[in-house]
């Protein structure tokens, strides 16, 4: 098991895809959840790298400071502002959107925050399920509800919600019922926003296989114990076993997909899902 398999990579300037888009300016705000680490951090950096003003939110204040420090190290065009908040608190959700809207014209929402718990349905703790539901499904719905009026107030009356999906919103693996249910639900939220947005308020989801994030790295030992196999076997047989592309994605790869979806290049992406899973869910032996 190599270090590259277990270590979440650091975003570099050259990793960030730039998009030629008139709406990618510092007057427009992109709100990113889960921005203290992993895909959320990479998306915050990618948005700032494309000139947007970023409202970065997470419950982890130190993680957010790390994101801001990395953005400053990279000398990115856009700014990143930390908004510490708990996605399970409606009061915090309302404050997060209010503070984000004070930074400029709130135009983009990236619902990325997530959590994982490995257990069978029979053993799954409902308190954990409730928290997963609040963070990964209810919060994205409420944040969308709060952001859409701000989208309509922008110069062109348009805006976009990007939701962090998963292959587990297409097919499931055992012992992840909380995660599976949330990811299937996010596809329903995405399509619901599109149905009501009249092409002006768009939504899309991004569904990936396994990505080199702390969320993935932290579940290796639990998955190994649950299945009675080694951590090496979890990576090679479970995470990459059905994938035709034998490597995990990096967080910035996913961040670039979010920026594509927000950009004018994604203007026909409305209610759809960007499936980047290395062939994992659509091929078989």
Short mmCIF file of C-alpha atoms in Angstrom, two decimals:
data_model
loop_
_atom_site.label_atom_id
_atom_site.label_comp_id
_atom_site.label_asym_id
_atom_site.label_seq_id
_atom_site.Cartn_x
_atom_site.Cartn_y
_atom_site.Cartn_z
CA UNK A 1 0.00 0.00 0.00
CA UNK A 2 1.75 3.17 -1.18
CA UNK A 3 1.65 6.58 0.47
CA UNK A 4 -0.05 7.98 -2.63
CA UNK A 5 -2.98 5.63 -2.03
CA UNK A 6 -3.48 6.87 1.51
CA UNK A 7 -2.57 10.56 1.44
CA UNK A 8 -4.98 13.25 0.30
CA UNK A 9 -3.02 15.41 -2.20
CA UNK A 10 -2.49 19.15 -1.91
CA UNK A 11 -4.00 21.43 -4.55
CA UNK A 12 -1.47 23.27 -6.75
CA UNK A 13 -2.13 26.24 -9.04
CA UNK A 14 -1.66 24.20 -12.20
CA UNK A 15 -4.23 21.65 -10.98
CA UNK A 16 -7.05 24.22 -11.17
CA UNK A 17 -8.93 24.32 -14.47
CA UNK A 18 -9.65 27.87 -15.60
CA UNK A 19 -12.94 28.70 -17.33
CA UNK A 20 -13.50 31.75 -19.53
CA UNK A 21 -16.79 32.92 -18.03
CA UNK A 22 -18.01 36.48 -17.58
CA UNK A 23 -19.82 35.45 -14.38
CA UNK A 24 -16.61 34.23 -12.75
CA UNK A 25 -15.73 37.56 -11.14
CA UNK A 26 -15.22 38.76 -7.58
CA UNK A 27 -18.68 40.36 -7.49
CA UNK A 28 -20.23 36.87 -7.54
CA UNK A 29 -20.15 34.60 -4.50
CA UNK A 30 -19.81 30.82 -4.41
CA UNK A 31 -20.88 29.21 -1.13
CA UNK A 32 -19.05 25.92 -0.50
CA UNK A 33 -19.91 23.52 2.33
CA UNK A 34 -17.40 21.10 3.79
CA UNK A 35 -14.69 23.57 2.75
CA UNK A 36 -12.33 22.67 5.58
CA UNK A 37 -10.88 19.62 3.83
CA UNK A 38 -11.06 17.25 0.88
CA UNK A 39 -13.32 18.03 -2.06
CA UNK A 40 -14.84 21.04 -0.29
CA UNK A 41 -11.43 22.62 0.23
CA UNK A 42 -10.41 21.88 -3.37
CA UNK A 43 -13.65 23.39 -4.69
CA UNK A 44 -13.19 26.54 -2.61
CA UNK A 45 -9.67 26.87 -4.01
CA UNK A 46 -10.88 26.13 -7.55
CA UNK A 47 -13.61 28.75 -7.32
CA UNK A 48 -11.16 31.35 -5.98
CA UNK A 49 -8.74 30.34 -8.72
CA UNK A 50 -11.45 31.24 -11.21
CA UNK A 51 -11.87 34.70 -9.71
CA UNK A 52 -14.97 34.10 -7.62
CA UNK A 53 -15.48 35.33 -4.09
CA UNK A 54 -15.78 32.22 -1.95
CA UNK A 55 -17.81 31.80 1.23
CA UNK A 56 -16.25 28.70 2.76
CA UNK A 57 -18.22 27.00 5.51
CA UNK A 58 -17.45 24.05 7.75
CA UNK A 59 -17.83 23.11 11.41
CA UNK A 60 -14.03 22.78 11.52
CA UNK A 61 -12.63 26.28 12.10
CA UNK A 62 -9.01 25.10 11.89
CA UNK A 63 -9.72 23.33 8.62
CA UNK A 64 -11.18 26.51 7.14
CA UNK A 65 -8.10 28.45 8.19
CA UNK A 66 -6.03 25.83 6.41
CA UNK A 67 -8.07 26.38 3.25
CA UNK A 68 -7.60 30.14 3.47
CA UNK A 69 -3.88 29.74 4.10
CA UNK A 70 -3.55 27.47 1.06
CA UNK A 71 -5.39 29.98 -1.09
CA UNK A 72 -3.04 32.74 0.05
CA UNK A 73 -0.01 30.52 -0.61
CA UNK A 74 -1.25 29.94 -4.16
CA UNK A 75 -1.93 33.65 -4.77
CA UNK A 76 -5.40 32.96 -6.17
CA UNK A 77 -7.35 35.71 -7.90
CA UNK A 78 -10.47 35.38 -5.77
CA UNK A 79 -10.78 35.67 -2.00
CA UNK A 80 -11.92 33.03 0.49
CA UNK A 81 -13.85 33.97 3.63
CA UNK A 82 -14.39 31.55 6.51
CA UNK A 83 -17.90 31.08 7.89
CA UNK A 84 -17.85 28.52 10.70
CA UNK A 85 -21.20 26.76 11.09
CA UNK A 86 -23.02 23.56 11.97
CA UNK A 87 -25.11 22.18 9.11
CA UNK A 88 -27.42 20.45 11.59
CA UNK A 89 -28.56 23.84 12.97
CA UNK A 90 -31.18 25.81 11.04
CA UNK A 91 -30.03 28.94 12.82
CA UNK A 92 -26.51 28.37 11.57
CA UNK A 93 -27.69 27.60 8.04
CA UNK A 94 -29.61 30.88 7.94
CA UNK A 95 -26.59 32.78 9.27
CA UNK A 96 -24.24 31.11 6.78
CA UNK A 97 -26.33 32.23 3.82
CA UNK A 98 -26.81 35.70 5.27
CA UNK A 99 -23.07 36.16 5.77
CA UNK A 100 -22.29 34.75 2.32
CA UNK A 101 -24.75 37.18 0.72
CA UNK A 102 -22.98 40.09 2.40
CA UNK A 103 -19.82 39.29 0.41
CA UNK A 104 -21.41 40.08 -2.97
CA UNK A 105 -24.01 38.56 -5.29
CA UNK A 106 -24.66 35.02 -4.09
CA UNK A 107 -24.83 33.01 -7.31
CA UNK A 108 -23.42 29.52 -6.73
CA UNK A 109 -23.92 26.87 -4.05
CA UNK A 110 -21.72 23.77 -3.78
CA UNK A 111 -23.22 21.24 -1.35
CA UNK A 112 -20.21 19.07 -0.61
CA UNK A 113 -20.09 18.37 3.13
CA UNK A 114 -20.43 14.71 3.98
CA UNK A 115 -19.82 12.02 6.57
CA UNK A 116 -19.67 8.25 6.64
CA UNK A 117 -20.53 5.41 8.99
CA UNK A 118 -19.96 1.71 8.30
CA UNK A 119 -22.52 -0.70 9.77
CA UNK A 120 -25.20 -3.14 8.69
CA UNK A 121 -28.82 -1.98 8.62
CA UNK A 122 -29.54 -4.13 11.68
CA UNK A 123 -26.73 -2.46 13.65
CA UNK A 124 -26.92 1.04 12.19
CA UNK A 125 -27.33 3.62 15.01
CA UNK A 126 -30.31 5.85 14.24
CA UNK A 127 -28.74 8.87 15.94
CA UNK A 128 -25.88 8.59 13.45
CA UNK A 129 -28.33 8.15 10.59
CA UNK A 130 -30.22 11.28 11.69
CA UNK A 131 -27.02 13.33 11.72
CA UNK A 132 -25.99 12.03 8.29
CA UNK A 133 -29.42 12.92 6.93
CA UNK A 134 -29.20 16.41 8.41
CA UNK A 135 -25.71 17.12 7.05
CA UNK A 136 -25.94 15.41 3.66
CA UNK A 137 -29.57 15.85 2.59
CA UNK A 138 -31.59 18.23 4.75
CA UNK A 139 -28.91 20.93 4.86
CA UNK A 140 -28.47 20.93 1.06
CA UNK A 141 -32.24 21.31 0.68
CA UNK A 142 -32.49 24.14 3.20
CA UNK A 143 -29.40 25.91 1.84
CA UNK A 144 -30.87 25.69 -1.66
CA UNK A 145 -34.16 27.10 -0.37
CA UNK A 146 -32.30 29.99 1.25
CA UNK A 147 -29.96 30.67 -1.69
CA UNK A 148 -32.46 30.61 -4.56
CA UNK A 149 -34.02 34.01 -3.67
CA UNK A 150 -30.50 35.50 -3.73
CA UNK A 151 -29.85 33.89 -7.13
CA UNK A 152 -32.96 35.61 -8.49
CA UNK A 153 -31.66 38.97 -7.24
CA UNK A 154 -28.42 38.79 -9.27
CA UNK A 155 -27.97 40.89 -12.41
CA UNK A 156 -29.21 38.15 -14.76
CA UNK A 157 -31.53 36.46 -12.25
CA UNK A 158 -29.63 33.20 -12.61
CA UNK A 159 -27.80 30.87 -10.26
CA UNK A 160 -26.74 27.29 -9.84
CA UNK A 161 -26.62 24.55 -7.19
CA UNK A 162 -24.03 21.78 -7.46
CA UNK A 163 -24.55 18.71 -5.27
CA UNK A 164 -21.87 16.18 -4.34
CA UNK A 165 -23.32 12.87 -5.39
CA UNK A 166 -21.62 9.48 -5.58
CA UNK A 167 -21.69 6.16 -7.33
CA UNK A 168 -23.68 5.26 -4.22
CA UNK A 169 -26.48 7.37 -5.66
CA UNK A 170 -26.59 4.95 -8.61
CA UNK A 171 -25.91 1.62 -6.97
CA UNK A 172 -25.04 0.65 -3.44
CA UNK A 173 -22.58 -1.34 -1.42
CA UNK A 174 -23.40 -3.02 1.87
CA UNK A 175 -23.03 -1.48 5.32
CA UNK A 176 -23.48 2.13 4.14
CA UNK A 177 -27.23 2.63 4.34
CA UNK A 178 -27.03 6.20 5.70
CA UNK A 179 -24.68 7.28 2.94
CA UNK A 180 -26.57 5.42 0.22
CA UNK A 181 -29.94 6.93 1.14
CA UNK A 182 -28.50 10.44 1.28
CA UNK A 183 -26.82 10.19 -2.11
CA UNK A 184 -29.95 8.85 -3.82
CA UNK A 185 -31.87 11.68 -2.16
CA UNK A 186 -29.46 14.31 -3.50
CA UNK A 187 -30.28 13.26 -7.04
CA UNK A 188 -33.95 13.89 -6.24
CA UNK A 189 -33.12 17.33 -4.83
CA UNK A 190 -31.06 18.15 -7.93
CA UNK A 191 -33.90 17.26 -10.26
CA UNK A 192 -36.45 19.09 -8.12
CA UNK A 193 -34.46 22.33 -8.31
CA UNK A 194 -34.17 21.94 -12.07
CA UNK A 195 -37.91 21.30 -12.39
CA UNK A 196 -38.71 24.59 -10.66
CA UNK A 197 -35.82 26.70 -11.98
CA UNK A 198 -37.11 27.42 -15.50
CA UNK A 199 -33.58 27.13 -16.87
CA UNK A 200 -32.46 30.19 -14.90
CA UNK A 201 -31.83 28.42 -11.60
CA UNK A 202 -29.91 25.29 -12.59
CA UNK A 203 -28.82 22.28 -10.57
CA UNK A 204 -26.60 19.30 -11.21
CA UNK A 205 -24.88 16.57 -9.25
CA UNK A 206 -21.39 15.10 -9.51
CA UNK A 207 -21.11 11.35 -8.91
CA UNK A 208 -17.65 9.89 -8.48
CA UNK A 209 -16.03 6.70 -7.39
CA UNK A 210 -13.58 6.81 -4.52
CA UNK A 211 -11.64 10.06 -4.09
CA UNK A 212 -8.48 10.62 -2.02
CA UNK A 213 -10.15 12.49 0.82
CA UNK A 214 -10.05 12.18 4.62
CA UNK A 215 -13.62 10.79 4.45
CA UNK A 216 -12.43 7.88 2.30
CA UNK A 217 -9.14 7.34 4.12
CA UNK A 218 -10.90 7.26 7.49
CA UNK A 219 -13.24 4.46 6.46
CA UNK A 220 -10.54 2.04 5.32
CA UNK A 221 -10.03 0.28 8.64
CA UNK A 222 -13.76 0.13 9.43
CA UNK A 223 -14.50 -1.38 6.02
CA UNK A 224 -11.66 -3.88 6.42
CA UNK A 225 -12.95 -4.96 9.82
CA UNK A 226 -16.56 -5.19 8.61
CA UNK A 227 -15.60 -7.39 5.66
CA UNK A 228 -12.86 -9.38 7.35
CA UNK A 229 -10.18 -8.36 4.86
CA UNK A 230 -7.03 -6.24 4.89
CA UNK A 231 -6.85 -2.51 4.20
CA UNK A 232 -4.87 -3.31 1.02
CA UNK A 233 -7.72 -5.55 -0.13
CA UNK A 234 -10.26 -2.79 0.63
CA UNK A 235 -8.41 -0.44 -1.71
CA UNK A 236 -7.68 -2.89 -4.50
CA UNK A 237 -10.77 -5.13 -4.39
CA UNK A 238 -13.55 -2.97 -2.93
CA UNK A 239 -12.73 0.60 -3.90
CA UNK A 240 -11.02 -0.08 -7.23
CA UNK A 241 -12.11 -3.65 -7.93
CA UNK A 242 -14.93 -2.86 -10.38
CA UNK A 243 -13.41 0.33 -11.73
CA UNK A 244 -11.80 0.18 -15.15
CA UNK A 245 -9.57 3.12 -14.16
CA UNK A 246 -7.27 1.75 -11.47
CA UNK A 247 -6.63 4.91 -9.51
CA UNK A 248 -8.61 7.09 -7.15
CA UNK A 249 -9.61 10.57 -8.23
CA UNK A 250 -8.04 13.55 -6.53
CA UNK A 251 -10.16 16.22 -4.81
CA UNK A 252 -9.19 18.87 -7.36
CA UNK A 253 -10.42 16.61 -10.18
CA UNK A 254 -13.86 16.80 -8.60
CA UNK A 255 -13.52 20.52 -7.89
CA UNK A 256 -12.91 21.14 -11.59
CA UNK A 257 -16.13 19.31 -12.40
CA UNK A 258 -18.03 21.61 -10.04
CA UNK A 259 -16.58 24.69 -11.74
CA UNK A 260 -17.45 23.25 -15.15
CA UNK A 261 -21.03 22.75 -13.97
CA UNK A 262 -21.23 26.32 -12.70
CA UNK A 263 -19.72 27.79 -15.86
CA UNK A 264 -21.39 28.74 -19.12
CA UNK A 265 -20.10 25.47 -20.57
CA UNK A 266 -22.56 23.73 -18.24
CA UNK A 267 -25.58 25.81 -19.26
CA UNK A 268 -27.39 22.73 -20.61
CA UNK A 269 -26.56 20.70 -17.51
CA UNK A 270 -29.78 21.05 -15.56
CA UNK A 271 -31.00 18.25 -13.33
CA UNK A 272 -28.34 15.94 -14.72
CA UNK A 273 -25.61 13.96 -13.05
CA UNK A 274 -21.94 14.03 -14.04
CA UNK A 275 -20.91 10.39 -13.57
CA UNK A 276 -17.14 10.10 -13.26
CA UNK A 277 -16.62 6.67 -11.74
CA UNK A 278 -14.03 5.03 -13.96
CA UNK A 279 -16.67 2.69 -15.36
CA UNK A 280 -17.38 1.24 -11.92
CA UNK A 281 -21.18 1.34 -12.04
CA UNK A 282 -21.79 0.87 -15.76
CA UNK A 283 -19.55 -2.08 -16.68
CA UNK A 284 -19.21 -5.64 -15.49
CA UNK A 285 -16.98 -8.65 -16.06
#
